[in-house]
Each structure stands twice: as C-alpha cells, then as structure tokens.
PDB file of C-alpha atoms in Angstrom:
ATOM      1  CA  MET A1340       2.104  21.939 -36.624  1.00 51.00           C
ATOM      2  CA  THR A1341       2.513  25.614 -38.249  1.00 52.00           C
ATOM      3  CA  LYS A1342       3.516  26.344 -41.775  1.00 53.00           C
ATOM      4  CA  SER A1343       6.434  28.619 -43.025  1.00 52.00           C
ATOM      5  CA  ALA A1344       6.974  29.341 -46.688  1.00 58.00           C
ATOM      6  CA  GLY A1345       5.006  26.412 -47.373  1.00 60.00           C
ATOM      7  CA  LYS A1346       5.972  24.138 -45.754  1.00 64.00           C
ATOM      8  CA  PRO A1347       4.885  22.648 -42.098  1.00 66.00           C
ATOM      9  CA  VAL A1348       7.249  23.360 -39.346  1.00 67.00           C
ATOM     10  CA  SER A1349       7.032  21.635 -35.838  1.00 75.00           C
ATOM     11  CA  PRO A1350       6.514  23.155 -32.833  1.00 85.00           C
ATOM     12  CA  ILE A1351       8.580  21.304 -30.513  1.00 91.00           C
ATOM     13  CA  ARG A1352      12.302  21.832 -30.798  1.00 92.00           C
ATOM     14  CA  GLU A1353      15.073  19.831 -31.601  1.00 93.00           C
ATOM     15  CA  THR A1354      16.783  18.403 -27.892  1.00 94.00           C
ATOM     16  CA  ASP A1355      19.919  20.213 -27.593  1.00 94.00           C
ATOM     17  CA  ASP A1356      21.785  20.169 -23.703  1.00 93.00           C
ATOM     18  CA  ASP A1357      20.020  23.606 -23.222  1.00 94.00           C
ATOM     19  CA  ALA A1358      16.792  21.359 -22.870  1.00 96.00           C
ATOM     20  CA  ARG A1359      18.577  18.783 -20.978  1.00 95.00           C
ATOM     21  CA  ALA A1360      19.799  21.237 -18.759  1.00 94.00           C
ATOM     22  CA  LEU A1361      16.429  22.861 -17.805  1.00 95.00           C
ATOM     23  CA  ALA A1362      14.573  19.152 -17.291  1.00 97.00           C
ATOM     24  CA  GLU A1363      17.094  18.485 -14.450  1.00 96.00           C
ATOM     25  CA  ARG A1364      16.859  21.785 -12.546  1.00 94.00           C
ATOM     26  CA  LEU A1365      12.868  21.263 -13.085  1.00 96.00           C
ATOM     27  CA  VAL A1366      13.315  17.740 -12.180  1.00 97.00           C
ATOM     28  CA  ARG A1367      16.096  18.206  -9.334  1.00 95.00           C
ATOM     29  CA  GLY A1368      14.803  21.148  -8.110  1.00 93.00           C
ATOM     30  CA  ALA A1369      11.223  20.507  -7.184  1.00 94.00           C
ATOM     31  CA  ARG A1370       9.779  19.740  -3.489  1.00 92.00           C
ATOM     32  CA  PHE A1371       6.279  18.776  -5.362  1.00 95.00           C
ATOM     33  CA  GLY A1372       4.487  18.307  -8.181  1.00 97.00           C
ATOM     34  CA  ALA A1373       1.150  16.961  -9.712  1.00 98.00           C
ATOM     35  CA  LEU A1374       0.472  13.097 -10.370  1.00 98.00           C
ATOM     36  CA  ALA A1375      -1.356  11.618 -12.801  1.00 98.00           C
ATOM     37  CA  THR A1376      -3.130   8.777 -12.282  1.00 98.00           C
ATOM     38  CA  LEU A1377      -6.003   6.399 -13.174  1.00 97.00           C
ATOM     39  CA  ASP A1378      -8.649   5.317 -10.706  1.00 96.00           C
ATOM     40  CA  PRO A1379      -8.810   1.429 -10.613  1.00 95.00           C
ATOM     41  CA  ALA A1380     -12.603   1.218  -9.928  1.00 94.00           C
ATOM     42  CA  THR A1381     -13.192   3.568 -12.411  1.00 95.00           C
ATOM     43  CA  GLY A1382     -10.927   4.601 -15.056  1.00 94.00           C
ATOM     44  CA  ALA A1383     -11.270   8.086 -14.255  1.00 96.00           C
ATOM     45  CA  PRO A1384      -8.021   9.898 -14.558  1.00 96.00           C
ATOM     46  CA  VAL A1385      -6.824  11.097 -10.960  1.00 96.00           C
ATOM     47  CA  VAL A1386      -4.167  13.951 -10.058  1.00 97.00           C
ATOM     48  CA  THR A1387      -3.108  14.548  -6.816  1.00 97.00           C
ATOM     49  CA  ARG A1388      -0.463  16.665  -5.092  1.00 97.00           C
ATOM     50  CA  VAL A1389       2.939  15.055  -3.947  1.00 97.00           C
ATOM     51  CA  ALA A1390       6.454  15.794  -2.531  1.00 97.00           C
ATOM     52  CA  THR A1391       8.819  14.684  -4.425  1.00 97.00           C
ATOM     53  CA  ALA A1392      12.940  13.982  -4.453  1.00 97.00           C
ATOM     54  CA  THR A1393      15.331  13.057  -6.696  1.00 97.00           C
ATOM     55  CA  ALA A1394      17.299   9.648  -6.979  1.00 97.00           C
ATOM     56  CA  LEU A1395      21.131   9.802  -7.671  1.00 96.00           C
ATOM     57  CA  ASP A1396      19.979   8.709 -11.496  1.00 96.00           C
ATOM     58  CA  GLY A1397      17.555  11.847 -11.570  1.00 97.00           C
ATOM     59  CA  ALA A1398      14.381   9.636 -11.199  1.00 98.00           C
ATOM     60  CA  PRO A1399      11.886  11.071  -9.215  1.00 98.00           C
ATOM     61  CA  ILE A1400      10.784   9.451  -5.819  1.00 98.00           C
ATOM     62  CA  ILE A1401       7.795   9.800  -3.721  1.00 98.00           C
ATOM     63  CA  LEU A1402       6.820   8.630  -0.571  1.00 98.00           C
ATOM     64  CA  VAL A1403       2.842   7.774  -0.145  1.00 98.00           C
ATOM     65  CA  SER A1404       0.614   5.971   2.085  1.00 97.00           C
ATOM     66  CA  GLY A1405      -0.853   2.788   1.304  1.00 95.00           C
ATOM     67  CA  LEU A1406      -5.114   5.227   2.069  1.00 94.00           C
ATOM     68  CA  SER A1407      -4.179   7.045  -0.514  1.00 95.00           C
ATOM     69  CA  ALA A1408      -6.164   7.357  -3.568  1.00 94.00           C
ATOM     70  CA  HIS A1409      -2.735   7.718  -5.918  1.00 97.00           C
ATOM     71  CA  THR A1410      -1.100   4.912  -4.455  1.00 97.00           C
ATOM     72  CA  ALA A1411      -3.715   2.146  -4.894  1.00 96.00           C
ATOM     73  CA  ALA A1412      -3.938   3.388  -8.845  1.00 97.00           C
ATOM     74  CA  ILE A1413       0.005   2.929  -8.896  1.00 98.00           C
ATOM     75  CA  ARG A1414      -0.479  -0.096  -7.903  1.00 97.00           C
ATOM     76  CA  ALA A1415      -3.223  -1.041 -10.055  1.00 97.00           C
ATOM     77  CA  GLU A1416      -1.769   0.316 -13.120  1.00 97.00           C
ATOM     78  CA  PRO A1417       1.945   1.655 -13.038  1.00 98.00           C
ATOM     79  CA  ARG A1418       2.290   3.923 -15.835  1.00 97.00           C
ATOM     80  CA  CYS A1419       1.675   7.589 -14.425  1.00 98.00           C
ATOM     81  CA  GLY A1420       2.363  11.503 -15.212  1.00 98.00           C
ATOM     82  CA  LEU A1421       3.773  13.864 -13.401  1.00 98.00           C
ATOM     83  CA  LEU A1422       3.816  17.189 -13.817  1.00 98.00           C
ATOM     84  CA  LEU A1423       7.094  19.667 -12.369  1.00 97.00           C
ATOM     85  CA  GLY A1424       7.418  23.101 -12.106  1.00 94.00           C
ATOM     86  CA  GLU A1425       6.234  26.159 -10.463  1.00 86.00           C
ATOM     87  CA  PRO A1426       5.323  29.366 -11.667  1.00 83.00           C
ATOM     88  CA  GLY A1427       5.843  32.564 -10.602  1.00 80.00           C
ATOM     89  CA  LYS A1428       4.956  36.234 -11.320  1.00 84.00           C
ATOM     90  CA  GLY A1429       2.965  36.535 -13.504  1.00 84.00           C
ATOM     91  CA  ASP A1430       1.789  34.678 -16.803  1.00 87.00           C
ATOM     92  CA  PRO A1431       1.579  31.161 -14.746  1.00 86.00           C
ATOM     93  CA  LEU A1432       1.766  29.111 -18.875  1.00 86.00           C
ATOM     94  CA  ALA A1433       4.929  31.429 -19.142  1.00 85.00           C
ATOM     95  CA  HIS A1434       6.789  29.349 -16.558  1.00 90.00           C
ATOM     96  CA  PRO A1435       8.290  26.749 -17.498  1.00 95.00           C
ATOM     97  CA  ARG A1436       7.703  22.800 -16.368  1.00 97.00           C
ATOM     98  CA  ILE A1437       8.091  19.243 -17.539  1.00 98.00           C
ATOM     99  CA  SER A1438       5.506  16.669 -17.847  1.00 98.00           C
ATOM    100  CA  LEU A1439       7.157  13.290 -17.364  1.00 98.00           C
ATOM    101  CA  SER A1440       5.859   9.888 -18.432  1.00 98.00           C
ATOM    102  CA  CYS A1441       6.371   7.585 -15.999  1.00 98.00           C
ATOM    103  CA  ARG A1442       6.499   3.685 -14.207  1.00 98.00           C
ATOM    104  CA  ALA A1443       6.166   4.026 -11.016  1.00 98.00           C
ATOM    105  CA  GLU A1444       7.975   0.961  -8.966  1.00 98.00           C
ATOM    106  CA  ARG A1445       7.474   0.574  -5.194  1.00 98.00           C
ATOM    107  CA  LEU A1446      10.983   0.143  -3.662  1.00 98.00           C
ATOM    108  CA  ASP A1447      11.704  -2.841  -0.521  1.00 97.00           C
ATOM    109  CA  ARG A1448      13.049  -0.150   2.083  1.00 94.00           C
ATOM    110  CA  GLN A1449      15.319  -3.536   2.793  1.00 94.00           C
ATOM    111  CA  SER A1450      17.454  -2.508  -0.324  1.00 96.00           C
ATOM    112  CA  ALA A1451      19.836  -0.546  -1.111  1.00 94.00           C
ATOM    113  CA  GLU A1452      17.600   1.352  -3.459  1.00 96.00           C
ATOM    114  CA  GLY A1453      15.724   1.440  -1.015  1.00 97.00           C
ATOM    115  CA  GLN A1454      17.624   2.919   1.746  1.00 96.00           C
ATOM    116  CA  GLN A1455      19.055   5.640  -0.447  1.00 96.00           C
ATOM    117  CA  ALA A1456      15.510   6.705  -1.694  1.00 97.00           C
ATOM    118  CA  ARG A1457      14.751   7.104   2.440  1.00 98.00           C
ATOM    119  CA  ARG A1458      17.538   9.352   3.054  1.00 97.00           C
ATOM    120  CA  ARG A1459      17.458  11.480  -0.263  1.00 97.00           C
ATOM    121  CA  TYR A1460      13.577  12.073   0.072  1.00 97.00           C
ATOM    122  CA  LEU A1461      14.216  12.731   4.082  1.00 97.00           C
ATOM    123  CA  ASN A1462      17.283  15.143   2.954  1.00 96.00           C
ATOM    124  CA  ARG A1463      14.604  17.110   0.605  1.00 95.00           C
ATOM    125  CA  ASN A1464      11.680  16.724   3.081  1.00 95.00           C
ATOM    126  CA  PRO A1465      12.704  16.621   6.644  1.00 94.00           C
ATOM    127  CA  LYS A1466       9.132  16.518   8.016  1.00 94.00           C
ATOM    128  CA  GLY A1467       8.289  13.288   6.394  1.00 96.00           C
ATOM    129  CA  ALA A1468      10.397  11.513   8.919  1.00 96.00           C
ATOM    130  CA  LEU A1469       7.134  11.779  11.427  1.00 96.00           C
ATOM    131  CA  TYR A1470       5.690   9.194   9.358  1.00 96.00           C
ATOM    132  CA  ALA A1471       8.108   7.916   7.035  1.00 96.00           C
ATOM    133  CA  ASP A1472       8.528   4.864   9.076  1.00 95.00           C
ATOM    134  CA  PHE A1473       4.887   3.932   9.195  1.00 96.00           C
ATOM    135  CA  PRO A1474       4.223   0.569   7.864  1.00 95.00           C
ATOM    136  CA  ASP A1475       1.462   1.633   5.488  1.00 95.00           C
ATOM    137  CA  PHE A1476       3.723   4.381   3.715  1.00 97.00           C
ATOM    138  CA  ALA A1477       5.906   3.042   1.276  1.00 97.00           C
ATOM    139  CA  PHE A1478       8.608   4.887  -1.027  1.00 98.00           C
ATOM    140  CA  PHE A1479       8.150   4.605  -5.007  1.00 98.00           C
ATOM    141  CA  ARG A1480      10.680   5.422  -7.461  1.00 98.00           C
ATOM    142  CA  LEU A1481       9.036   6.770 -10.471  1.00 98.00           C
ATOM    143  CA  ASP A1482      10.995   5.364 -13.383  1.00 98.00           C
ATOM    144  CA  PRO A1483      11.311   8.121 -16.461  1.00 98.00           C
ATOM    145  CA  LEU A1484      10.130   6.986 -19.909  1.00 98.00           C
ATOM    146  CA  SER A1485       9.582  10.299 -21.439  1.00 98.00           C
ATOM    147  CA  ALA A1486       9.155  13.464 -20.824  1.00 98.00           C
ATOM    148  CA  SER A1487       7.084  17.409 -22.779  1.00 97.00           C
ATOM    149  CA  LEU A1488       9.211  19.827 -21.332  1.00 97.00           C
ATOM    150  CA  ASN A1489       7.837  23.387 -21.717  1.00 96.00           C
ATOM    151  CA  GLY A1490      10.629  26.170 -21.599  1.00 91.00           C
ATOM    152  CA  GLY A1491       8.117  28.724 -22.301  1.00 84.00           C
ATOM    153  CA  PHE A1492       6.477  29.919 -25.487  1.00 83.00           C
ATOM    154  CA  GLY A1493       7.751  28.328 -28.486  1.00 84.00           C
ATOM    155  CA  LYS A1494       9.911  26.332 -26.623  1.00 90.00           C
ATOM    156  CA  ALA A1495       8.390  22.954 -26.051  1.00 95.00           C
ATOM    157  CA  TYR A1496      10.892  19.689 -26.461  1.00 97.00           C
ATOM    158  CA  ASN A1497      10.157  15.845 -26.736  1.00 97.00           C
ATOM    159  CA  LEU A1498      12.821  14.093 -24.424  1.00 98.00           C
ATOM    160  CA  ALA A1499      13.888  10.879 -24.024  1.00 98.00           C
ATOM    161  CA  ARG A1500      14.250   8.454 -20.670  1.00 97.00           C
ATOM    162  CA  GLU A1501      18.596   9.081 -21.545  1.00 97.00           C
ATOM    163  CA  ASP A1502      17.689  12.780 -22.061  1.00 97.00           C
ATOM    164  CA  LEU A1503      16.662  12.765 -17.903  1.00 97.00           C
ATOM    165  CA  LEU A1504      18.874  10.576 -16.217  1.00 97.00           C
ATOM    166  CA  VAL A1505      22.143   9.838 -15.615  1.00 93.00           C
ATOM    167  CA  ASP A1506      25.097   7.703 -13.950  1.00 91.00           C
ATOM    168  CA  ALA A1507      25.122   6.997 -11.118  1.00 89.00           C
ATOM    169  CA  PRO A1508      28.186   5.193  -9.294  1.00 88.00           C
ATOM    170  CA  ALA A1509      27.774   2.854  -6.505  1.00 88.00           C
ATOM    171  CA  GLU A1510      30.670   4.884  -5.353  1.00 90.00           C
ATOM    172  CA  LEU A1511      29.092   7.988  -5.133  1.00 92.00           C
ATOM    173  CA  ALA A1512      26.037   6.817  -3.122  1.00 92.00           C
ATOM    174  CA  GLU A1513      28.908   5.371  -0.215  1.00 93.00           C
ATOM    175  CA  VAL A1514      29.871   9.086   0.131  1.00 95.00           C
ATOM    176  CA  GLU A1515      27.030  11.309  -0.615  1.00 96.00           C
ATOM    177  CA  GLN A1516      25.396  11.467   2.695  1.00 96.00           C
ATOM    178  CA  SER A1517      28.827  11.943   4.550  1.00 96.00           C
ATOM    179  CA  ALA A1518      29.712  14.787   2.056  1.00 96.00           C
ATOM    180  CA  ILE A1519      26.398  16.568   2.941  1.00 97.00           C
ATOM    181  CA  VAL A1520      26.885  16.268   6.152  1.00 96.00           C
ATOM    182  CA  HIS A1521      30.459  17.949   5.991  1.00 96.00           C
ATOM    183  CA  MET A1522      29.373  20.395   3.779  1.00 96.00           C
ATOM    184  CA  ASN A1523      26.167  21.474   6.283  1.00 96.00           C
ATOM    185  CA  GLU A1524      28.246  21.137   9.673  1.00 95.00           C
ATOM    186  CA  ASP A1525      31.869  22.630   8.629  1.00 96.00           C
ATOM    187  CA  HIS A1526      31.133  24.821   5.972  1.00 95.00           C
ATOM    188  CA  ARG A1527      27.851  26.835   6.575  1.00 93.00           C
ATOM    189  CA  ASP A1528      29.053  29.974   4.902  1.00 94.00           C
ATOM    190  CA  ALA A1529      30.135  27.836   1.943  1.00 94.00           C
ATOM    191  CA  VAL A1530      26.893  26.963   1.413  1.00 94.00           C
ATOM    192  CA  ALA A1531      25.490  30.420   2.145  1.00 92.00           C
ATOM    193  CA  ALA A1532      28.028  31.974  -0.331  1.00 93.00           C
ATOM    194  CA  MET A1533      26.913  28.995  -3.624  1.00 92.00           C
ATOM    195  CA  ALA A1534      23.313  29.852  -2.656  1.00 92.00           C
ATOM    196  CA  ARG A1535      23.786  33.827  -2.818  1.00 90.00           C
ATOM    197  CA  GLU A1536      26.361  34.019  -5.401  1.00 91.00           C
ATOM    198  CA  LEU A1537      25.411  30.884  -8.018  1.00 89.00           C
ATOM    199  CA  ALA A1538      21.628  30.422  -7.468  1.00 86.00           C
ATOM    200  CA  ARG A1539      21.022  34.121  -6.404  1.00 87.00           C
ATOM    201  CA  CYS A1540      19.110  33.262  -3.408  1.00 86.00           C
ATOM    202  CA  ARG A1541      17.604  35.099  -0.958  1.00 84.00           C
ATOM    203  CA  GLY A1542      16.915  34.352   2.565  1.00 83.00           C
ATOM    204  CA  GLU A1543      18.951  32.354   5.378  1.00 86.00           C
ATOM    205  CA  GLY A1544      19.367  28.603   6.025  1.00 90.00           C
ATOM    206  CA  TRP A1545      20.479  27.119   3.221  1.00 94.00           C
ATOM    207  CA  HIS A1546      21.645  23.542   3.321  1.00 94.00           C
ATOM    208  CA  VAL A1547      22.888  21.212   0.644  1.00 97.00           C
ATOM    209  CA  THR A1548      20.095  18.348   0.426  1.00 96.00           C
ATOM    210  CA  GLY A1549      21.557  15.857  -2.302  1.00 96.00           C
ATOM    211  CA  ILE A1550      24.867  15.618  -4.527  1.00 95.00           C
ATOM    212  CA  ASP A1551      25.057  13.859  -7.671  1.00 94.00           C
ATOM    213  CA  GLY A1552      26.934  13.535 -10.611  1.00 90.00           C
ATOM    214  CA  ARG A1553      25.776  16.441 -12.057  1.00 92.00           C
ATOM    215  CA  GLY A1554      25.494  18.625  -9.503  1.00 93.00           C
ATOM    216  CA  ILE A1555      24.246  20.019  -6.132  1.00 95.00           C
ATOM    217  CA  ASP A1556      20.966  20.525  -4.424  1.00 96.00           C
ATOM    218  CA  ILE A1557      20.440  22.946  -1.482  1.00 95.00           C
ATOM    219  CA  ALA A1558      16.760  24.031  -0.026  1.00 93.00           C
ATOM    220  CA  ALA A1559      16.657  26.512   2.887  1.00 91.00           C
ATOM    221  CA  TRP A1560      13.545  25.080   5.270  1.00 74.00           C
ATOM    222  CA  ARG A1561      12.588  28.676   6.812  1.00 70.00           C
ATOM    223  CA  SER A1562      11.596  29.919   2.703  1.00 69.00           C
ATOM    224  CA  ASP A1563      10.735  26.263   1.561  1.00 66.00           C
ATOM    225  CA  GLY A1564      12.971  27.606  -1.622  1.00 82.00           C
ATOM    226  CA  ALA A1565      15.180  24.492  -3.358  1.00 89.00           C
ATOM    227  CA  HIS A1566      17.452  24.914  -6.293  1.00 91.00           C
ATOM    228  CA  ARG A1567      19.553  23.243  -8.377  1.00 93.00           C
ATOM    229  CA  LEU A1568      23.557  24.088  -8.475  1.00 93.00           C
ATOM    230  CA  ARG A1569      24.614  22.529 -11.783  1.00 91.00           C
ATOM    231  CA  PHE A1570      28.343  21.546 -12.315  1.00 88.00           C
ATOM    232  CA  ALA A1571      30.271  22.349 -15.711  1.00 79.00           C
ATOM    233  CA  CYS A1572      31.590  19.987 -16.982  1.00 63.00           C
ATOM    234  CA  ARG A1573      35.207  19.852 -18.602  1.00 38.00           C
ATOM    235  CA  ASN A1574      34.003  18.829 -21.906  1.00 34.00           C
ATOM    236  CA  THR A1575      30.254  19.106 -24.068  1.00 37.00           C
ATOM    237  CA  ASP A1576      29.148  15.540 -23.393  1.00 46.00           C
ATOM    238  CA  ARG A1577      26.154  15.827 -21.667  1.00 44.00           C
ATOM    239  CA  ARG A1578      26.778  13.136 -19.089  1.00 46.00           C
ATOM    240  CA  CYS A1579      29.709  14.261 -18.020  1.00 48.00           C
ATOM    241  CA  ALA A1580      30.125  14.377 -14.451  1.00 42.00           C
ATOM    242  CA  GLN A1581      33.743  15.362 -14.073  1.00 41.00           C
ATOM    243  CA  PRO A1582      33.430  19.188 -12.924  1.00 39.00           C
ATOM    244  CA  SER A1583      35.728  21.182 -14.121  1.00 38.00           C
ATOM    245  CA  PRO A1584      38.094  23.584 -11.986  1.00 34.00           C
ATOM    246  CA  ASN A1585      35.553  26.300 -12.388  1.00 40.00           C
ATOM    247  CA  TRP A1586      33.281  23.569 -10.897  1.00 41.00           C
ATOM    248  CA  LEU A1587      29.508  25.500 -10.694  1.00 44.00           C
ATOM    249  CA  ARG A1588      28.410  27.302 -13.415  1.00 43.00           C
ATOM    250  CA  ARG A1589      26.229  30.482 -12.713  1.00 44.00           C
ATOM    251  CA  PRO A1590      23.060  30.467 -13.697  1.00 44.00           C
ATOM    252  CA  ALA A1591      22.305  33.057 -17.180  1.00 41.00           C
TER     253      ALA A1591
END
C-alpha cells in the first residue's frame, strides 16, 4: 500500500478491458513459459521451462514427458503456476508479464478435448510432432484460476478466471483447422499482410496457427516469432465474439 493525501492507495488497478486484452495477448502469443510446481518428494518449489499453446477458450496447454520432474509434480499436486511474457530490450522488468495460478489436468488423447489440444499445440509447436505420440508423453490443460498481470511500472492487475477464458463453441472447434489450412494454403499474401500491417511483424513465413472467438494467432517458423491479432468487437462486451466489418484491431 502507498499513501496519497493521508489515505492508503492500493497499487493494484481496477481490471478493465485493456488489462484483459493485454493478458490475452500474453497468454495467446506465448511460445514458452516458466512452470512452477512443488517437488512431491521434498515439497521444495521447482521452476522449469515448457513450450505452450492454448485451448480454444484460452487455457494454456503443455506437452510433457513422464520422465520430467514437473510431470511427476503436477500429477502429485495439480496446483501450479505459469509465468508468461518475453522481455525485450532494456530493463526486463519494464516489459509486461502475467503469472497464472492454474490447476493441471491431464487430457485423454482419445477425447475431443485431447484431440483438440494435440492439434492446436502442434499448430503452434510443429517440432513437437517428433515426440507428441510417444507413450510417455501427455498433454495437460493448465486451467487458470486467477492471474497477476504486470503491464509495466505502476500497471498491476488481479484477474479472475472469467477475465482469462472465453466461450469456445463446438461449431468453431469443428471448422477451425480447415479454416487455418485454407488461410495458409490459399491466402498466404493476406496472412503476410496481416502480420506486416496489423502486428507490425518483420520477416517472412508467417502462418496462422489458431483461430478462436476473440482473434487469430500467427507465427513464423524461421524467426520463432508469434503474435496475437485481436478481433475488434461490435460492442464493448469483453465476451463479444462477433467481428465487426473492421474486424482486426491495429495495435496501439
């Protein structure tokens, strides 16, 4: 707490749509993160790096080996933390990041959710196809319970579960992959234009890796870059999933 005119002032700002949009960009645009777990043998905290993707509703997805320390940890204690946000030039603490409090859930490979997780994870992390089907590997959904968002100096927010997840209708899940293939095979120029003009991305080889009710995820394998293109909704409801005619919002 800080004080202003004799009254305590909380350093935590009120969560608004801009904070939710930043959280969405950090989670959906992440390629990897730091996973915090508890060692089941000692109870000591352990932090490891994991590659990430997201489910249609925005929950992080990871693919892990049964031999990994973090896999044994989340099987014994599913509560875990995930830190996302890549530092850029200058002070690393000046760049936005988000710390998610999650509950890990192993996904059945044969279930619809497990198959969707595999598809979306490999869209984002194609090299994972080398080991995704090994019997000792498994997909986990990190179901977010809450989050702490730091958007830079003086920009701290507490986010609830409903701030982090969106509706994921089954109809969208059924057509998403065909739409991705269509964009990447038949509209490469349009994808390149979106990357260049809307996300201000440099380089070549940009592909669509995911389409959900709130936006489009793109990545470039050559540069290992990943970006989030958010739909501009017709109204101010943060759960709005209907794109307007000006359907992508240019980053500020």
